[in-house]
Tab-separated table of C-alpha atoms and ligand atoms in Angstrom:
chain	number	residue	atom	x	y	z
A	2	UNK	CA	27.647	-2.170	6.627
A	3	UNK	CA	25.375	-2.246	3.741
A	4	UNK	CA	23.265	-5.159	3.373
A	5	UNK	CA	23.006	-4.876	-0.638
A	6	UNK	CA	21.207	-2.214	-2.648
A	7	UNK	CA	17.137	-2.084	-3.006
A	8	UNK	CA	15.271	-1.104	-6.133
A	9	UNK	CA	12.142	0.900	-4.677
A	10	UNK	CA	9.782	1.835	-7.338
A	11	UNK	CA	7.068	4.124	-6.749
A	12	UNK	CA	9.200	4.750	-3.279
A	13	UNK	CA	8.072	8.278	-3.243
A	14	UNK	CA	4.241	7.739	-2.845
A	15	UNK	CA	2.500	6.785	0.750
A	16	UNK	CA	3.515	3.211	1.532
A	17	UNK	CA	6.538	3.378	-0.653
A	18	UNK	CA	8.570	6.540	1.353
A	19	UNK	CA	7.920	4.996	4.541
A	20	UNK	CA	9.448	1.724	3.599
A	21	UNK	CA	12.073	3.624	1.957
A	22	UNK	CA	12.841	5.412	4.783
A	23	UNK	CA	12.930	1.958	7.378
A	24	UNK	CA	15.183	0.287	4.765
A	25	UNK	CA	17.833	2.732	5.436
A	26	UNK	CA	17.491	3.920	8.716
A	27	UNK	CA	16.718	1.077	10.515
A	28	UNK	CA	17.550	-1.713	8.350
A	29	UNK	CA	20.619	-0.996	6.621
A	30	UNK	CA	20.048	-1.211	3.305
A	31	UNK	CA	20.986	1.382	0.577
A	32	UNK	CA	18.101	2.061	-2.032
A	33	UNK	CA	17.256	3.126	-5.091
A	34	UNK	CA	13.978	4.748	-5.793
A	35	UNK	CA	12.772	4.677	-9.302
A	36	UNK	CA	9.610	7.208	-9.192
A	37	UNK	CA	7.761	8.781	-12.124
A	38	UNK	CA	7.055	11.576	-9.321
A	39	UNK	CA	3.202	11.424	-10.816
A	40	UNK	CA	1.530	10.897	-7.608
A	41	UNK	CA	5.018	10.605	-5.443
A	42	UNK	CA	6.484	13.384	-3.628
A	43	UNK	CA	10.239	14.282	-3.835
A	44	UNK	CA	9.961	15.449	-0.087
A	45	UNK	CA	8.555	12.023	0.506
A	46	UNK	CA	11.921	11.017	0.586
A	47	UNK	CA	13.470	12.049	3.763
A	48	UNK	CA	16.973	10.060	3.910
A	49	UNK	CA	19.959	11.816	2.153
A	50	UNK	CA	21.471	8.731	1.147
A	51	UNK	CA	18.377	7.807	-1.392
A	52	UNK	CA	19.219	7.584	-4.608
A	53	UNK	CA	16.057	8.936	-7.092
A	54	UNK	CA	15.834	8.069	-10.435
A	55	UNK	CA	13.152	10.266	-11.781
A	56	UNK	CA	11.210	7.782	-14.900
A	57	UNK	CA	8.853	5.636	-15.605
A	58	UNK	CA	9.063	1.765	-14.545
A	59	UNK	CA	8.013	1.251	-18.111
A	60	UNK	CA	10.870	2.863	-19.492
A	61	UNK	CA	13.138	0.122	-20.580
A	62	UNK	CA	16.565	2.333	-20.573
A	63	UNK	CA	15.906	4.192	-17.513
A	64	UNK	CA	15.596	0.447	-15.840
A	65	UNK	CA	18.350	-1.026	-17.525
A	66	UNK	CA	20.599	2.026	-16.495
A	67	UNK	CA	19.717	1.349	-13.383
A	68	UNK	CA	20.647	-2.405	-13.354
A	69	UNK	CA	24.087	-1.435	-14.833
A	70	UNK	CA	25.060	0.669	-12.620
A	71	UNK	CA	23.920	-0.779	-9.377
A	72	UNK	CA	23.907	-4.050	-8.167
A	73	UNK	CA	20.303	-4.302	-7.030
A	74	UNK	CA	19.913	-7.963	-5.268
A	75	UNK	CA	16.007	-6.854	-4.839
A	76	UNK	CA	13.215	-5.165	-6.099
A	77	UNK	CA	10.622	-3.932	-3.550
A	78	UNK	CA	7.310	-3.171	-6.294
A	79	UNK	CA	5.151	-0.508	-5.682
A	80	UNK	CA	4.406	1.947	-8.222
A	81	UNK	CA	0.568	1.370	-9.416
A	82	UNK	CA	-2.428	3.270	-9.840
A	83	UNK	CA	-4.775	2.683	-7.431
A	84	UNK	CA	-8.242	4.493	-7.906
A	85	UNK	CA	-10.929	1.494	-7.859
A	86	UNK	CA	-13.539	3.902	-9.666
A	87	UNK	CA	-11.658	4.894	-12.569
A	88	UNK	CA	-10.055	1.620	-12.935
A	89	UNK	CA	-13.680	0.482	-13.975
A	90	UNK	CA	-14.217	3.448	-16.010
A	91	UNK	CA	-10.714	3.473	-17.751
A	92	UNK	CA	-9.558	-0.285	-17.642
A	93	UNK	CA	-6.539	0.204	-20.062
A	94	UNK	CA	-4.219	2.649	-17.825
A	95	UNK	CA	-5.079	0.047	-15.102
A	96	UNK	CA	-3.301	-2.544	-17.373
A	97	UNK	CA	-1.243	-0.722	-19.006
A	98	UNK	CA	0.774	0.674	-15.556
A	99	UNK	CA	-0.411	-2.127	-12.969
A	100	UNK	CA	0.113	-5.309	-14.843
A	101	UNK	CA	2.338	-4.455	-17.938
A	102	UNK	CA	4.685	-1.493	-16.731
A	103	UNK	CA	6.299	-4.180	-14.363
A	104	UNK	CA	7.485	-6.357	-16.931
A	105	UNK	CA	10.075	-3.780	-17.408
A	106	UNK	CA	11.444	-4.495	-14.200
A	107	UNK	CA	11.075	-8.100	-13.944
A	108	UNK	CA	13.225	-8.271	-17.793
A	109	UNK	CA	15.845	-6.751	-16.522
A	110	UNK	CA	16.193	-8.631	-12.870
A	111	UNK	CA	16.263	-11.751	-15.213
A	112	UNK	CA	18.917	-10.216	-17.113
A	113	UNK	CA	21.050	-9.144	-14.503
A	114	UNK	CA	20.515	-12.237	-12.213
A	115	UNK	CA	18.228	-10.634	-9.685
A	116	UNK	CA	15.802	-13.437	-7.810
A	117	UNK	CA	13.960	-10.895	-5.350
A	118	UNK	CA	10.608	-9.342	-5.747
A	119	UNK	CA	8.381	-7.678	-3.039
A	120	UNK	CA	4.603	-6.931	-4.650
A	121	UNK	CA	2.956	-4.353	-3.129
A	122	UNK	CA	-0.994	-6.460	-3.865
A	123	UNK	CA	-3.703	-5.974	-2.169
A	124	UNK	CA	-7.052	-7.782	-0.491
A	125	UNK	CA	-8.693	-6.187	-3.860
A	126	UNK	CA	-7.529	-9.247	-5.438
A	127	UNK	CA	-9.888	-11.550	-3.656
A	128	UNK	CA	-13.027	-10.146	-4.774
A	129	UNK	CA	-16.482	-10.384	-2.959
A	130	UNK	CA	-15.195	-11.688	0.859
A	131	UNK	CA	-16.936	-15.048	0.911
A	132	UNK	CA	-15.408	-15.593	4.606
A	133	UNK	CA	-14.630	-13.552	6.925
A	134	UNK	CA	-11.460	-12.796	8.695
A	135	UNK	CA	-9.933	-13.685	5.020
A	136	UNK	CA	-6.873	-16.317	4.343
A	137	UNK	CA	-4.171	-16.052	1.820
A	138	UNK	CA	-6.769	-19.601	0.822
A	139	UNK	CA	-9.573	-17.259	0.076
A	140	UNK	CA	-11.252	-17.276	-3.550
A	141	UNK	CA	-9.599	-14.694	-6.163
A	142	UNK	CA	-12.232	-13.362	-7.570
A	143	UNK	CA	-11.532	-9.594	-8.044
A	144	UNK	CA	-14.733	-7.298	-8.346
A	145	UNK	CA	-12.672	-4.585	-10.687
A	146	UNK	CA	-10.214	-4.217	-12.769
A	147	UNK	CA	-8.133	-2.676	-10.479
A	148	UNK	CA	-7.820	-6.121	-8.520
A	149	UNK	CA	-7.584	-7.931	-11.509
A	150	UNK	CA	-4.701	-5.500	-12.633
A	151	UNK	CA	-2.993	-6.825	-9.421
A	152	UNK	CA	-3.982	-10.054	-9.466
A	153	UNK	CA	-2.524	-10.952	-13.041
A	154	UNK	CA	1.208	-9.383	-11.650
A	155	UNK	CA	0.509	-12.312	-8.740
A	156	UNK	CA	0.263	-14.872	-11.312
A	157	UNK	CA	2.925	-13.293	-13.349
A	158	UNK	CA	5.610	-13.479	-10.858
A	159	UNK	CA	4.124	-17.225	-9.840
A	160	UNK	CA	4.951	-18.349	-13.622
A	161	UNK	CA	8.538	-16.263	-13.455
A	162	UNK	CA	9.147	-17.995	-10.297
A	163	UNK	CA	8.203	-21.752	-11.794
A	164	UNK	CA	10.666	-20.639	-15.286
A	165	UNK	CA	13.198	-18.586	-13.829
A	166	UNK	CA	13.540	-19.128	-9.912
A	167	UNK	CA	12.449	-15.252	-9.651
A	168	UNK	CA	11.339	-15.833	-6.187
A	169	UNK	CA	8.180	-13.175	-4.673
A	170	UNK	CA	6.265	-12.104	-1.593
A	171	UNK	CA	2.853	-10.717	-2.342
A	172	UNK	CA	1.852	-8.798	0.529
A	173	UNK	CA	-1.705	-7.778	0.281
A	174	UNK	CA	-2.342	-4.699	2.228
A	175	UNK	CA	-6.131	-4.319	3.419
A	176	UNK	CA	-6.564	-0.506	4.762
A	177	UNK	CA	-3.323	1.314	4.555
A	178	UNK	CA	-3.216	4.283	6.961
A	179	UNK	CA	-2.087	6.578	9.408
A	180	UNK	CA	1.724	8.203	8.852
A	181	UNK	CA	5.297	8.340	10.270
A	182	UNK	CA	5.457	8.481	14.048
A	183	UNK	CA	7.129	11.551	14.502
A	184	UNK	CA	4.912	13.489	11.675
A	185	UNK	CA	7.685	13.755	9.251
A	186	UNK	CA	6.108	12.081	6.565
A	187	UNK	CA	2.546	10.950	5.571
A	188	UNK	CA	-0.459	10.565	3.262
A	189	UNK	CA	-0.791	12.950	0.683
A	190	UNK	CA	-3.319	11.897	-2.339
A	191	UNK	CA	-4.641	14.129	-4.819
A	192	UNK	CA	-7.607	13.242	-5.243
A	193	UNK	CA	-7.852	11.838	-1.370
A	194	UNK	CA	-10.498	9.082	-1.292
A	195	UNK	CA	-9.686	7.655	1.918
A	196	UNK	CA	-11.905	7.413	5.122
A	197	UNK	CA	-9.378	8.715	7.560
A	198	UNK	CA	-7.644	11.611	5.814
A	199	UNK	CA	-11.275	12.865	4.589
A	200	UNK	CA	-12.015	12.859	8.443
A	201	UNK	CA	-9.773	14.624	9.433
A	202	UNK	CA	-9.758	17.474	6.603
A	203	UNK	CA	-13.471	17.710	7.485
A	204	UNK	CA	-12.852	18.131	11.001
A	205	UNK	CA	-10.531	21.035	9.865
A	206	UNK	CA	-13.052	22.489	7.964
A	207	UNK	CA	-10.929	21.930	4.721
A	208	UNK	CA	-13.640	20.052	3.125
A	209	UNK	CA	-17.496	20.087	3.583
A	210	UNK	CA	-18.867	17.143	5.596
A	211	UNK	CA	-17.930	13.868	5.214
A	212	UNK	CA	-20.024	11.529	3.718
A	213	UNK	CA	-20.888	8.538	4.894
A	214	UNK	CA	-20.884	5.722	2.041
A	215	UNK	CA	-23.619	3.901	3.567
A	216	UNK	CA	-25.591	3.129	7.011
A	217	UNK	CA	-27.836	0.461	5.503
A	218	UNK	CA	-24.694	-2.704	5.531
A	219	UNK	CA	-25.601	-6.375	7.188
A	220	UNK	CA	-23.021	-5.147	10.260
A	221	UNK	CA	-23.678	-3.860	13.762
A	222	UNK	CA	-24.260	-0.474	13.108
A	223	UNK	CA	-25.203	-0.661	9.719
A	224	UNK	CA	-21.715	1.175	8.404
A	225	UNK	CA	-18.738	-0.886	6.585
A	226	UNK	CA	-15.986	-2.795	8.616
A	227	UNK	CA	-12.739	-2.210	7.407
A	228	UNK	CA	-9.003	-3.627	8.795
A	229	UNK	CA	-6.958	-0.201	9.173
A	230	UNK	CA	-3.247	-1.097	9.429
A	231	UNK	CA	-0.893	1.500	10.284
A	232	UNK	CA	1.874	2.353	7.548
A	233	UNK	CA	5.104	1.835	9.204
A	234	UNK	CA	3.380	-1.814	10.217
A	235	UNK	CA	3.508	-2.177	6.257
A	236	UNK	CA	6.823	-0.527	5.706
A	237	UNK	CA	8.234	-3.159	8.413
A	238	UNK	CA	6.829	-6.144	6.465
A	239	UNK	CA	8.324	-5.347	3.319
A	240	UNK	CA	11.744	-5.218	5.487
A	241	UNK	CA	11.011	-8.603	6.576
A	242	UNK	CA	9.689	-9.992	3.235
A	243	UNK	CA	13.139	-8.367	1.901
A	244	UNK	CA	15.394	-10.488	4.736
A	245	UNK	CA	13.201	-13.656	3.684
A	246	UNK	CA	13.805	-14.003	0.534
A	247	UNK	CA	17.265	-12.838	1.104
A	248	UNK	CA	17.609	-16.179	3.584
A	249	UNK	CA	16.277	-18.061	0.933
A	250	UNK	CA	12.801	-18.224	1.101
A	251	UNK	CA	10.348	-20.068	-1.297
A	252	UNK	CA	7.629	-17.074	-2.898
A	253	UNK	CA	4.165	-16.646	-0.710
A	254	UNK	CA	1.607	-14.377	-0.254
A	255	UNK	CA	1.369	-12.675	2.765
A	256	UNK	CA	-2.092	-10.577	4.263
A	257	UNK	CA	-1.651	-7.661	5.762
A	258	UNK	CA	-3.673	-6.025	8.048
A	259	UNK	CA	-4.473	-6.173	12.091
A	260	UNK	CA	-6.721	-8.860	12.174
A	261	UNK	CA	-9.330	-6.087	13.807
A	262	UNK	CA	-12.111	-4.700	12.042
A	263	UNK	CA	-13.638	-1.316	12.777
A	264	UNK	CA	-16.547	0.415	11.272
A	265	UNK	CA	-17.037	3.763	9.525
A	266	UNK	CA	-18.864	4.562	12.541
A	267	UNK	CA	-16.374	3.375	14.908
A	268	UNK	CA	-13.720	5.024	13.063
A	269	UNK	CA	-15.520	9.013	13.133
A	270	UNK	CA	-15.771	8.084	17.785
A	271	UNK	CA	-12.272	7.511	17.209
A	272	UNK	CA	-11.423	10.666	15.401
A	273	UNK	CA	-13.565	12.612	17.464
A	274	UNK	CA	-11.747	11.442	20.467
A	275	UNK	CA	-8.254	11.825	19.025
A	276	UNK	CA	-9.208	15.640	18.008
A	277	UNK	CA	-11.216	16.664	20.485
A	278	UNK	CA	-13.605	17.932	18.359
A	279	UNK	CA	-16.714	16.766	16.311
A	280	UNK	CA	-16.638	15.097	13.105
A	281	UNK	CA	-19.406	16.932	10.717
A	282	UNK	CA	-20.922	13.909	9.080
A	283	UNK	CA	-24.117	13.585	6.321
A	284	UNK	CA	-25.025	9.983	5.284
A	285	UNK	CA	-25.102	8.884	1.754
A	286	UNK	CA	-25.354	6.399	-0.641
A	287	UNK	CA	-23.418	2.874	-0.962
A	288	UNK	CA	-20.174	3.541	-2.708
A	289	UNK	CA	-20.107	1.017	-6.039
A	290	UNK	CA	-18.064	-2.128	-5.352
A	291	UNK	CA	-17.432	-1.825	-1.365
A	292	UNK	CA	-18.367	-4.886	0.120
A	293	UNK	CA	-19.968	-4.991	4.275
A	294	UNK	CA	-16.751	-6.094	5.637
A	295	UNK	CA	-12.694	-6.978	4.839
A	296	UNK	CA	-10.918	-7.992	7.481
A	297	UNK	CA	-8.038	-10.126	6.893
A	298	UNK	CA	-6.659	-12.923	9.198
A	299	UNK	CA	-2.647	-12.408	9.271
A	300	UNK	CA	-1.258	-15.587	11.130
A	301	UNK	CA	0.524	-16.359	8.339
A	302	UNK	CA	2.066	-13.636	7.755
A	303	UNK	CA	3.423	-14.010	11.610
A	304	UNK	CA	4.558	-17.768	10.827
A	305	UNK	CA	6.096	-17.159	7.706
A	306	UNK	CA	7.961	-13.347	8.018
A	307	UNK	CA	7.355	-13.090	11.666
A	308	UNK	CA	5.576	-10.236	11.303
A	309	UNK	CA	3.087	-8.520	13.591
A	310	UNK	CA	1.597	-5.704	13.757
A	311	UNK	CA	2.726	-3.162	16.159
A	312	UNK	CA	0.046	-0.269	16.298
A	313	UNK	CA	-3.863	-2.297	16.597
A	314	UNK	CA	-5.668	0.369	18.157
A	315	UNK	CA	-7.197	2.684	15.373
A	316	UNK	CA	-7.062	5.360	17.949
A	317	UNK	CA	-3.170	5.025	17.692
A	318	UNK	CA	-3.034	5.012	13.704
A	319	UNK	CA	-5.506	8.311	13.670
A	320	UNK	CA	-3.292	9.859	16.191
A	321	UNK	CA	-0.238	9.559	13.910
A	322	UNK	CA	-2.678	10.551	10.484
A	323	UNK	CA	-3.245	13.685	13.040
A	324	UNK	CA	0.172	14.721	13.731
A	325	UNK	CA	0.976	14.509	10.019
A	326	UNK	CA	-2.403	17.250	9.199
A	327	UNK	CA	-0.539	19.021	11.718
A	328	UNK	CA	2.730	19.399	11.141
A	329	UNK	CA	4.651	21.871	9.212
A	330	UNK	CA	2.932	20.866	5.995
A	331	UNK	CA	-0.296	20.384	7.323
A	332	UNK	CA	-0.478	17.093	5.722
A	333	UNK	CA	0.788	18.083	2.464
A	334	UNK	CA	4.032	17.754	0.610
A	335	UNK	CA	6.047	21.203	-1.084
A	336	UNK	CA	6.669	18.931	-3.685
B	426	UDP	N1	-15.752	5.819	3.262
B	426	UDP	C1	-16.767	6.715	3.577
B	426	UDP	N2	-16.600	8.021	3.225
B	426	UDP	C2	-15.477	8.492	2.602
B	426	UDP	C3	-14.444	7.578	2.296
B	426	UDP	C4	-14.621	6.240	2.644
B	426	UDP	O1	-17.794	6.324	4.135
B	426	UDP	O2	-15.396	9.695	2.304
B	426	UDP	C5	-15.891	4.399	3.637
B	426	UDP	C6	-15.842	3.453	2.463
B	426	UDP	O3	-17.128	3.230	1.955
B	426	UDP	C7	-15.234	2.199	3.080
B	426	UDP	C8	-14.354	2.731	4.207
B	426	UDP	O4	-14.791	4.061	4.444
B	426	UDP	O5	-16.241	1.419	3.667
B	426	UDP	C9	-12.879	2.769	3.819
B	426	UDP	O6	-12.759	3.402	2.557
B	426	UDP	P1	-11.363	3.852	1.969
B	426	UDP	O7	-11.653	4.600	0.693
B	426	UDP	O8	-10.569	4.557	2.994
B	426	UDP	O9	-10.603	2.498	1.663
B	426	UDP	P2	-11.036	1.225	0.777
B	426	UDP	O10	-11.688	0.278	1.736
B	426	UDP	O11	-11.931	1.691	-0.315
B	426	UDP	O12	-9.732	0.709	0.280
């Protein structure tokens, strides 16, 4: 039986298809995927019964359309830019699709009666870590406009909620990573910026070495400490957030991570064990804007959603990013 129908934007990208793909096989829901299939895959989407709509979440009649036709009780949010570096050099896209794209979507729930909104945010929205593992109480102070981009939906959907009863989880992700447990689907960024994936393609020899962005940080061994949380951890949260507010619940703001950190350092002996084979590193400079360490503290996550995370061993999460490299695909989509 179908437990009411989802509106997944950006549900073809990386955190979006996996969730996608949970809300349907495992949880029962039937979904609607509004993608502008810019960075999203089409093959991303695995489950027959997915419904794309291929448009913009800006575009007012595509949304609309959408909102007449189906009866979407809630809207799962994660289309968004997400390059911290160009967010700083081009501010205005970061705006533009981030903070004021959504207001498409949150018109038209208003219209059609719709009180259920899962934000894809992220720790980016508390700025310079000023204590460390991080509460939902921490300071937000974001460091770019990226996390400000973010940060101004959060206080959006905290004013729609006081106005309109629009009721929201935030659920800010710290390191997103690793891919589908059986390799089906996975990470596939063009540009790819992230630690793991650049790993591994250097371990393929598909890209020179990788660099290290620093081995001067205040940590152990001198290399940043990031929380890596496995995808389908993430996907699973968004189920939950989904059933809370569906029960009722008042809006919160939910970290996400594993409540482990694990350093740049750590994470190259991981990959070396998972592949057998040496990592070809060369050290560089600090990358702009990364602070020493994020690691987030996700009790309350656990009280309120009664989440957890499943996979907490960053051996585990490369062995799935593994798989995915390859697979059939060899870590890429067809389209
Ligand atoms: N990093 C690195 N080399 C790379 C990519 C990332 O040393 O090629 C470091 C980066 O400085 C950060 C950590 O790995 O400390 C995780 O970076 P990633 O881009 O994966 O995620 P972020 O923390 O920026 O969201």
């Amino acid at each position: 039986m179908s437990r009411g129908v989802v509106l997944v934007s950006g549900g073809a990208g990386y955190i979006g298809s996996h969730t996608v793909r949970m809300l349907v096989e495992e949880a029962g829901y039937q979904v609607v995927v509004i993608d502008n299939l810019v960075f999203g895959h089409r093959d991303a989407i695995v489950s027959e019964e997915v419904i794309l709509v291929e448009a913009d979440i800006g575009d007012a009649d595509s949304v609309e359309e959408i909102f007449t036709t189906y009866n979407i009780t809630g809207v799962i949010h994660f289309a968004a830019f997400c390059f911290v570096g160009e967010s700083v050099t081009d501010p205005l896209k970061y705006y533009k699709n981030n903070t004021a794209a959504p207001l498409t979507l949150l018109h038209a729930m208003r219209k059609h009666g719709c009180d259920q909104f899962i934000f894809s945010s992220t720790c980016a929205t508390y700025g310079a870590p000023q204590e460390m593992p991080m509460t939902e109480r921490h300071s937000q102070q974001p460091i770019n406009p990226y996390g400000w981009s973010k940060l101004m939906l959060e206080q959006i959907l905290h004013d729609c909620d006081q106005a309109y009863g629009l009721r929201s989880v935030n659920l800010r992700y710290f390191n997103a990573s690793g891919c589908s447990s059986d390799g089906l689907i996975g990470e596939d960024h063009d540009p790819e910026t992230h630690l793991i994936p650049n790993i591994l393609r250097a371990v393929r020899g598909e890209i020179g070495p990788l660099t290290v962005f620093g081995s001067d940080y205040p940590t152990a061994d001198g290399t940043c400490i990031r929380d890596y949380v496995h995808v389908e951890d993430l996907a699973r949260a968004h189920v939950s957030a989904l059933n809370y507010l569906g029960e009722g619940g008042a809006s919160v703001a939910c970290n996400l991570g594993t409540g482990k950190g694990a350093s740049v350092k750590e994470v190259i002996v991981a990959a070396q064990s998972v592949t057998g084979k040496p990592v070809p590193v060369e050290y560089g400079e600090r990358r702009e804007g990364d602070p020493p360490e994020l690691v987030a503290d996700c009790s309350f996550a656990k009280e309120v959603l009664g989440w957890e995370p499943k996979i907490t061993d960053i051996e585990e999460i490369i062995k799935t990013a593994w798989a995915w490299m390859n697979g059939p695909g060899e870590g890429k989509y067809q389209e």
